[in-house]
Coordinates of C-alpha atoms and ligand atoms in Angstrom, one line a residue:
X366 CA -59.5 39.9 -48.5
X367 CA -57.3 41.8 -47.0
X368 CA -55.8 40.9 -43.8
X369 CA -57.6 43.1 -41.1
X370 CA -60.9 41.8 -42.7
X371 CA -59.9 38.4 -42.4
X372 CA -58.7 38.9 -38.9
X373 CA -62.3 41.0 -38.0
X374 CA -64.2 38.0 -39.2
X375 CA -62.0 35.3 -37.2
X376 CA -62.6 37.2 -33.8
X377 CA -66.4 38.1 -34.3
X378 CA -66.7 34.7 -35.7
X379 CA -65.0 33.7 -32.2
X380 CA -67.0 36.0 -30.2
X381 CA -70.1 34.3 -31.7
X382 CA -69.5 31.0 -30.9
X383 CA -67.9 32.0 -26.9
X384 CA -71.2 33.7 -26.7
X385 CA -73.2 30.8 -27.8
X386 CA -71.5 28.5 -25.5
X387 CA -73.0 30.8 -22.8
X388 CA -70.2 32.8 -22.0
X389 CA -69.4 36.4 -21.5
X390 CA -65.6 36.8 -21.5
X391 CA -63.1 35.7 -23.7
X392 CA -61.8 32.3 -21.7
X393 CA -58.7 33.4 -19.8
X394 CA -59.3 32.1 -15.3
X395 CA -57.4 35.7 -14.2
X396 CA -59.4 38.5 -15.2
X397 CA -61.8 37.6 -18.0
X398 CA -62.4 40.3 -20.6
X399 CA -66.1 41.5 -21.0
X400 CA -67.2 42.0 -24.2
X401 CA -69.8 44.8 -25.1
X402 CA -73.3 43.4 -25.9
X403 CA -73.6 44.3 -29.7
X404 CA -75.8 46.6 -30.5
X405 CA -76.3 44.7 -34.2
X406 CA -75.3 41.4 -36.0
X407 CA -72.5 43.2 -37.1
X408 CA -71.5 45.2 -34.2
X409 CA -67.3 45.1 -34.3
X410 CA -65.7 43.5 -31.2
X411 CA -63.9 45.9 -28.9
X412 CA -60.4 46.7 -29.5
X413 CA -59.3 45.3 -26.4
X414 CA -60.9 42.2 -27.2
X415 CA -59.1 41.8 -30.5
X416 CA -55.9 42.9 -29.2
X417 CA -56.7 39.8 -26.3
X418 CA -57.7 37.4 -29.0
X419 CA -54.2 38.0 -31.1
X420 CA -52.5 37.7 -28.4
X421 CA -54.1 34.2 -27.2
X422 CA -53.8 32.9 -31.4
X423 CA -50.3 34.0 -30.8
X424 CA -49.2 31.0 -29.1
X425 CA -52.3 29.1 -28.8
X426 CA -52.8 27.9 -24.7
X427 CA -51.0 30.8 -23.3
X428 CA -54.2 32.4 -22.4
X429 CA -54.3 29.1 -19.7
X430 CA -51.4 30.2 -18.2
X431 CA -53.1 31.0 -14.7
X432 CA -50.3 32.1 -12.7
X433 CA -46.6 33.0 -12.8
X434 CA -44.5 29.5 -12.8
X435 CA -47.2 28.5 -15.7
X436 CA -46.4 31.0 -18.0
X437 CA -42.6 30.8 -17.1
X438 CA -43.3 26.7 -18.5
X439 CA -45.0 27.6 -21.4
X440 CA -42.4 30.2 -22.6
X441 CA -39.7 27.8 -21.4
X442 CA -36.3 27.8 -23.8
X443 CA -38.1 30.1 -26.4
X444 CA -36.4 30.2 -29.2
X445 CA -39.4 32.3 -31.1
X446 CA -37.4 35.4 -32.5
X447 CA -33.2 35.3 -33.4
X448 CA -32.9 37.2 -29.7
X449 CA -32.4 34.1 -28.7
X450 CA -29.5 32.8 -30.6
X451 CA -27.1 35.0 -27.7
X452 CA -28.7 34.7 -24.5
X453 CA -26.8 33.7 -21.9
X454 CA -29.8 33.2 -19.7
X455 CA -33.6 34.4 -20.1
X456 CA -34.4 37.1 -18.3
X457 CA -38.2 36.0 -17.1
X458 CA -39.0 38.6 -14.3
X459 CA -38.7 38.8 -10.3
X460 CA -40.6 39.6 -7.5
X461 CA -44.2 39.4 -5.8
X462 CA -46.6 37.9 -8.2
X463 CA -49.5 39.5 -6.3
X464 CA -47.5 43.5 -6.4
X465 CA -49.6 46.5 -6.5
X466 CA -46.9 48.3 -8.1
X467 CA -44.9 46.8 -11.8
X468 CA -41.7 47.8 -13.4
X469 CA -41.3 47.6 -17.4
X470 CA -37.8 48.2 -18.8
X471 CA -36.9 47.8 -22.2
X472 CA -34.6 44.5 -22.2
X473 CA -31.9 42.7 -20.8
X474 CA -28.2 43.8 -20.2
X475 CA -24.7 42.3 -20.3
X476 CA -25.4 41.6 -15.6
X477 CA -29.3 40.7 -16.3
X478 CA -28.4 38.2 -19.2
X479 CA -25.5 36.4 -16.7
X480 CA -27.4 36.5 -13.8
X481 CA -31.2 35.5 -15.1
X482 CA -32.6 38.3 -13.3
X483 CA -33.6 42.0 -14.1
X484 CA -31.9 45.2 -13.0
X485 CA -29.1 43.8 -11.3
X486 CA -26.2 46.0 -12.6
X487 CA -25.8 50.0 -12.2
X488 CA -28.8 51.0 -13.6
X489 CA -30.2 48.2 -11.2
X490 CA -28.7 49.3 -8.2
X491 CA -30.9 53.3 -8.9
X492 CA -34.1 51.3 -9.2
X493 CA -33.4 49.3 -6.1
X494 CA -32.5 52.3 -4.3
X495 CA -35.9 54.2 -5.9
X496 CA -37.5 51.7 -4.7
X497 CA -35.8 51.1 -1.4
X498 CA -34.7 54.5 -0.3
X499 CA -37.5 56.7 -2.4
X500 CA -40.4 54.9 -1.8
X501 CA -39.4 53.0 1.4
X502 CA -40.3 50.2 -0.3
X503 CA -38.7 46.6 -0.6
X504 CA -37.4 45.7 -4.1
X505 CA -39.2 41.9 -3.4
X506 CA -42.5 43.5 -2.8
X507 CA -42.6 45.1 -6.4
X508 CA -42.6 43.0 -9.7
X509 CA -39.8 43.7 -12.5
X510 CA -39.6 42.6 -16.0
X511 CA -39.0 43.7 -19.0
X512 CA -40.3 44.0 -23.0
X513 CA -38.2 41.4 -24.4
X514 CA -36.8 38.6 -22.2
X515 CA -33.5 37.9 -24.3
X516 CA -30.3 40.3 -24.4
X517 CA -30.5 42.0 -27.4
X518 CA -27.0 42.5 -28.5
X519 CA -24.5 44.8 -27.6
X520 CA -27.3 46.1 -25.8
X521 CA -28.4 47.6 -29.2
X522 CA -32.5 48.5 -29.0
X523 CA -34.9 45.1 -29.4
X524 CA -36.0 45.6 -33.2
X525 CA -39.8 45.2 -34.3
X526 CA -40.4 41.3 -35.1
X527 CA -38.2 40.6 -31.9
X528 CA -40.8 42.7 -29.8
X529 CA -43.5 41.2 -31.7
X530 CA -42.7 37.4 -30.9
X531 CA -41.7 38.7 -26.7
X532 CA -44.6 41.2 -25.9
X533 CA -47.5 38.6 -25.7
X534 CA -45.6 37.2 -22.8
X535 CA -45.5 41.0 -21.0
X536 CA -49.0 41.0 -21.8
X537 CA -49.8 38.0 -20.2
X538 CA -47.4 38.9 -16.9
X539 CA -49.5 41.9 -17.1
X540 CA -52.5 39.9 -16.7
X541 CA -51.8 37.4 -14.0
X542 CA -49.9 39.5 -11.4
X543 CA -52.8 42.5 -11.5
X544 CA -50.4 45.3 -10.6
X545 CA -52.4 48.7 -9.5
X546 CA -49.5 50.4 -11.5
X547 CA -47.1 49.9 -13.6
X548 CA -44.0 52.2 -14.2
X549 CA -42.2 51.9 -18.0
X550 CA -38.7 52.8 -17.4
X551 CA -37.0 54.4 -20.6
X552 CA -37.7 55.7 -24.3
X553 CA -38.1 52.2 -25.9
X554 CA -40.8 50.3 -22.9
X555 CA -43.1 53.0 -22.9
X556 CA -43.4 53.5 -26.7
X557 CA -43.6 49.6 -26.7
X558 CA -46.1 49.4 -24.6
X559 CA -48.0 52.0 -25.3
X560 CA -47.5 51.7 -29.3
X561 CA -46.7 55.4 -30.0
X562 CA -43.2 57.9 -31.1
X563 CA -43.6 60.2 -28.3
X564 CA -40.1 60.6 -26.9
X565 CA -40.1 60.0 -23.0
X566 CA -39.7 63.2 -22.1
X567 CA -43.4 64.2 -23.2
X568 CA -44.9 61.0 -21.8
X569 CA -43.4 60.7 -18.6
X570 CA -45.1 62.7 -15.4
X571 CA -48.6 62.0 -16.9
X572 CA -50.8 58.9 -16.6
X573 CA -51.5 56.5 -19.9
X574 CA -53.4 53.0 -19.7
X575 CA -52.2 49.7 -20.6
X576 CA -54.6 46.8 -20.4
X577 CA -57.0 49.5 -18.1
X578 CA -54.3 49.8 -15.6
X579 CA -52.6 52.8 -14.6
X580 CA -49.0 53.5 -16.0
X581 CA -46.6 56.3 -15.3
X582 CA -43.9 56.5 -17.8
X583 CA -40.1 57.8 -16.6
X584 CA -37.0 57.8 -17.6
X585 CA -34.6 54.4 -17.5
X586 CA -32.5 54.6 -14.6
X587 CA -29.5 54.1 -17.0
X588 CA -30.4 57.7 -18.2
X589 CA -30.2 58.8 -14.5
X590 CA -26.6 56.9 -14.6
X591 CA -25.6 59.4 -17.4
X592 CA -28.3 62.5 -17.0
X593 CA -28.6 62.6 -12.5
X594 CA -30.0 66.6 -12.9
X595 CA -32.7 64.8 -14.1
X596 CA -33.6 62.3 -10.5
X597 CA -35.5 65.3 -9.9
X598 CA -38.0 64.7 -12.2
X599 CA -38.3 60.8 -11.7
X600 CA -38.4 61.7 -7.8
X601 CA -41.8 63.8 -9.1
X602 CA -42.9 60.9 -11.3
X603 CA -42.9 58.3 -8.1
X604 CA -44.1 60.5 -6.0
X605 CA -47.3 60.8 -8.4
X606 CA -47.5 57.5 -8.3
X607 CA -46.8 56.8 -4.7
X608 CA -49.8 59.2 -4.1
X609 CA -51.8 57.2 -6.3
X610 CA -51.2 53.8 -4.3
X611 CA -51.8 55.8 -1.2
X612 CA -48.7 55.5 0.0
X613 CA -47.1 58.1 2.8
X614 CA -44.1 59.5 0.7
X615 CA -41.3 59.2 2.8
X616 CA -39.6 62.5 4.6
X617 CA -36.1 61.5 3.6
X618 CA -34.0 62.8 1.0
X619 CA -34.6 61.5 -2.7
X620 CA -32.3 59.1 -4.1
Ligands
SF4_1135 S1 -36.7 37.2 -26.3 FE1 -38.6 36.8 -26.1 S2 -39.7 36.0 -28.0 FE2 -37.7 36.2 -28.1 S3 -36.2 34.2 -27.7 FE3 -36.4 35.8 -25.8 S4 -38.4 34.8 -24.8 FE4 -38.8 34.2 -26.5

């Protein structure tokens, strides 16, 4: 039997089972995922439910982590992909666990690996400027994390198997924090999260959706350090985010 068919069959069985137990959503204590009522006995489960079941089945117990400390404990001293071998620190994420705004980057660089905190090098300082000088917010008011939690050697892009291993943790972070908006930073992070190959130059400036949450792709701060003339595009994207959040756009010069 093809793998896809097996997966769909097991998902369908699982959904039938939890319905029989009187539940109308998948068992997560935060933001239950409501399952549409079937129109027939062979109705396929919604794509979101399939994705969530696949997410939870990859790491049983992940769905029970209902706050960030619990998720961090679950991840532990992770060796689930080969990136663990080169890291100094696992870089989980930082910020307000109830933030309405989340920034997602690609993965830790050397400074982040050394400190165990995302976006603390030169690019991180620029991101902090965007948040504090540009948006008039405090860095501690937002939540910042990456697609992969361990530094890829030589700052290479994370490989497919590494993203697949780490992605459930990012998706769970999103489910726990429940931001109103995610800002995706850079080609890799945005393409990984949205599952597309479209260039960032075409994705940025337009709203997308990740697990029911609005996502605004924009350029990575490291790219802006090399191409400062594109700061105006990022500022335009950030203003769009500010408008969506109903926040006043500071009248002073952009970062
Ligand atoms: S990158 Fe993610 S999956 Fe890989 S070892 Fe680090 S925490 Fe684990």
